[in-house]
Coordinates of C-alpha atoms in Angstrom, one line a residue:
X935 CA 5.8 -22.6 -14.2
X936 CA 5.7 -23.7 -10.6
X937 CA 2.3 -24.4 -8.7
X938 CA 3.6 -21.6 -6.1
X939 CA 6.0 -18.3 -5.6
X940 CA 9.3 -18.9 -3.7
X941 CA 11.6 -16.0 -2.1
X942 CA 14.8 -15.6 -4.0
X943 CA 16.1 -14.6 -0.6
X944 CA 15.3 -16.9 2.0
X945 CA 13.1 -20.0 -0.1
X946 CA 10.0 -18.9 1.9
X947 CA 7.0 -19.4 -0.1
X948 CA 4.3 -17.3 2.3
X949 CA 3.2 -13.8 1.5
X950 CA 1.3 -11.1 2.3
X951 CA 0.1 -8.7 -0.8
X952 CA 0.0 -4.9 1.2
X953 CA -1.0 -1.9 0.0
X954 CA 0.2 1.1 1.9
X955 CA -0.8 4.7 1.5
X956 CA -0.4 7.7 3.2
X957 CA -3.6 10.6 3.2
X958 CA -3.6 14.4 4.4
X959 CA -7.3 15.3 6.1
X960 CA -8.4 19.1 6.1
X961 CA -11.0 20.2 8.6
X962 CA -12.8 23.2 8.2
X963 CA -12.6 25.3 11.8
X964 CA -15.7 27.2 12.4
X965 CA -14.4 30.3 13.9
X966 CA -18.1 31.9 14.2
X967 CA -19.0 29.3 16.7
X968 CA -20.6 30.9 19.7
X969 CA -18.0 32.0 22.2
X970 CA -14.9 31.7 20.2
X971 CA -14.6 35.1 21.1
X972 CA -12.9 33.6 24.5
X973 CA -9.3 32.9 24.0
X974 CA -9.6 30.1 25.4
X975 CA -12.5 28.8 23.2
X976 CA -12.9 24.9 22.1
X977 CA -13.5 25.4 18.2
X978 CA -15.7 23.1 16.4
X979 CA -14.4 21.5 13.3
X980 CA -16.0 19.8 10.2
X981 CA -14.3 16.6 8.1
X982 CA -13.2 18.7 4.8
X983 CA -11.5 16.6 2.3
X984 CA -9.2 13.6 2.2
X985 CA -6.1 13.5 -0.2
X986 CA -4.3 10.5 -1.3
X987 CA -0.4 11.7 -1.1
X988 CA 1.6 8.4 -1.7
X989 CA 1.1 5.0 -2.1
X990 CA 2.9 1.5 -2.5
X991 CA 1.9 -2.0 -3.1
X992 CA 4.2 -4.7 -2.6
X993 CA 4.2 -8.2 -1.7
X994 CA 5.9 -9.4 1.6
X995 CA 7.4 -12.5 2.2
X996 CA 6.3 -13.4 5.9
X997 CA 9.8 -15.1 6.9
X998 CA 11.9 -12.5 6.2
X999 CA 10.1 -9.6 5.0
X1000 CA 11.8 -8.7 1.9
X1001 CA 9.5 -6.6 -0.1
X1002 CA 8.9 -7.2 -4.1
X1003 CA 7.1 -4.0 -5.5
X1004 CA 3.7 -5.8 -7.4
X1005 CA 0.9 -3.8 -8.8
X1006 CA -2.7 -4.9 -8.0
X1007 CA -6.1 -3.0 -8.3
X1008 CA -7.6 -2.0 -4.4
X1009 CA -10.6 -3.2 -3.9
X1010 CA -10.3 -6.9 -5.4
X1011 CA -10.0 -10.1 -3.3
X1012 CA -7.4 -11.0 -5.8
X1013 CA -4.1 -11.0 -7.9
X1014 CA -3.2 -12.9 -10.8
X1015 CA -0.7 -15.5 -9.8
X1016 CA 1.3 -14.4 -13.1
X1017 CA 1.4 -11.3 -11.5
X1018 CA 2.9 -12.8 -8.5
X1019 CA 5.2 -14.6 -9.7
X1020 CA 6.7 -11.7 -12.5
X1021 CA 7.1 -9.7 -9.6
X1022 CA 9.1 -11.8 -7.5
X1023 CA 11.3 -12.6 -10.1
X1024 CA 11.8 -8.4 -11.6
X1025 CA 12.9 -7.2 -8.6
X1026 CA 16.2 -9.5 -9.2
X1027 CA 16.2 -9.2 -13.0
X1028 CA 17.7 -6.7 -14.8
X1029 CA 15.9 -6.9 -17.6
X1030 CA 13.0 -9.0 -16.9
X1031 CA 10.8 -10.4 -19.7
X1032 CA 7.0 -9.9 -18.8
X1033 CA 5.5 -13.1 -20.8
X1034 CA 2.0 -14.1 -21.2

């Protein structure tokens, strides 16, 4: 095992690990507000609820920004560097062998 994780593509050994999601807000409109009677009324709205529609976490090599899917918990400072390194090496595996 190498000391570091190396692009398969371009050799690069800098990454970033992202996690990117993608969230639907609902507001509640308060249509009894005084003067929405007026068409022309400015309706107050309340924060609701926020749902969690998608997600992906990947790492990104910084020179040429090929992606390698890699599962990490949000909310750590860290990743195992196993972890790392199995994903780098899956994404151009057929049938990778997760060891250790």
């Amino acid at each position: 095992m190498t000391d570091n994780i190396i692009c398969p593509i371009c050799k690069g050994n800098k990454f970033a690990a992202k996690f990117q999601a993608s969230y639907v807000y609902s507001y509640s409109i308060d249509a009894d507000a005084p003067g929405s009677e007026s068409e022309d009324a400015f309706l107050p709205f309340l924060f609701d609820n926020r749902k969690q529609i998608g997600s992906e976490e990947y790492l990104e090599c910084l020179q040429c920004q090929n992606r390698f899917p890699c599962h990490f918990n949000e909310g750590t400072k860290g990743v195992s560097f196993t972890i790392l390194q199995k994903a780098i090496r899956s994404d151009h595996t057929i049938d990778p062998e997760f060891l250790g």
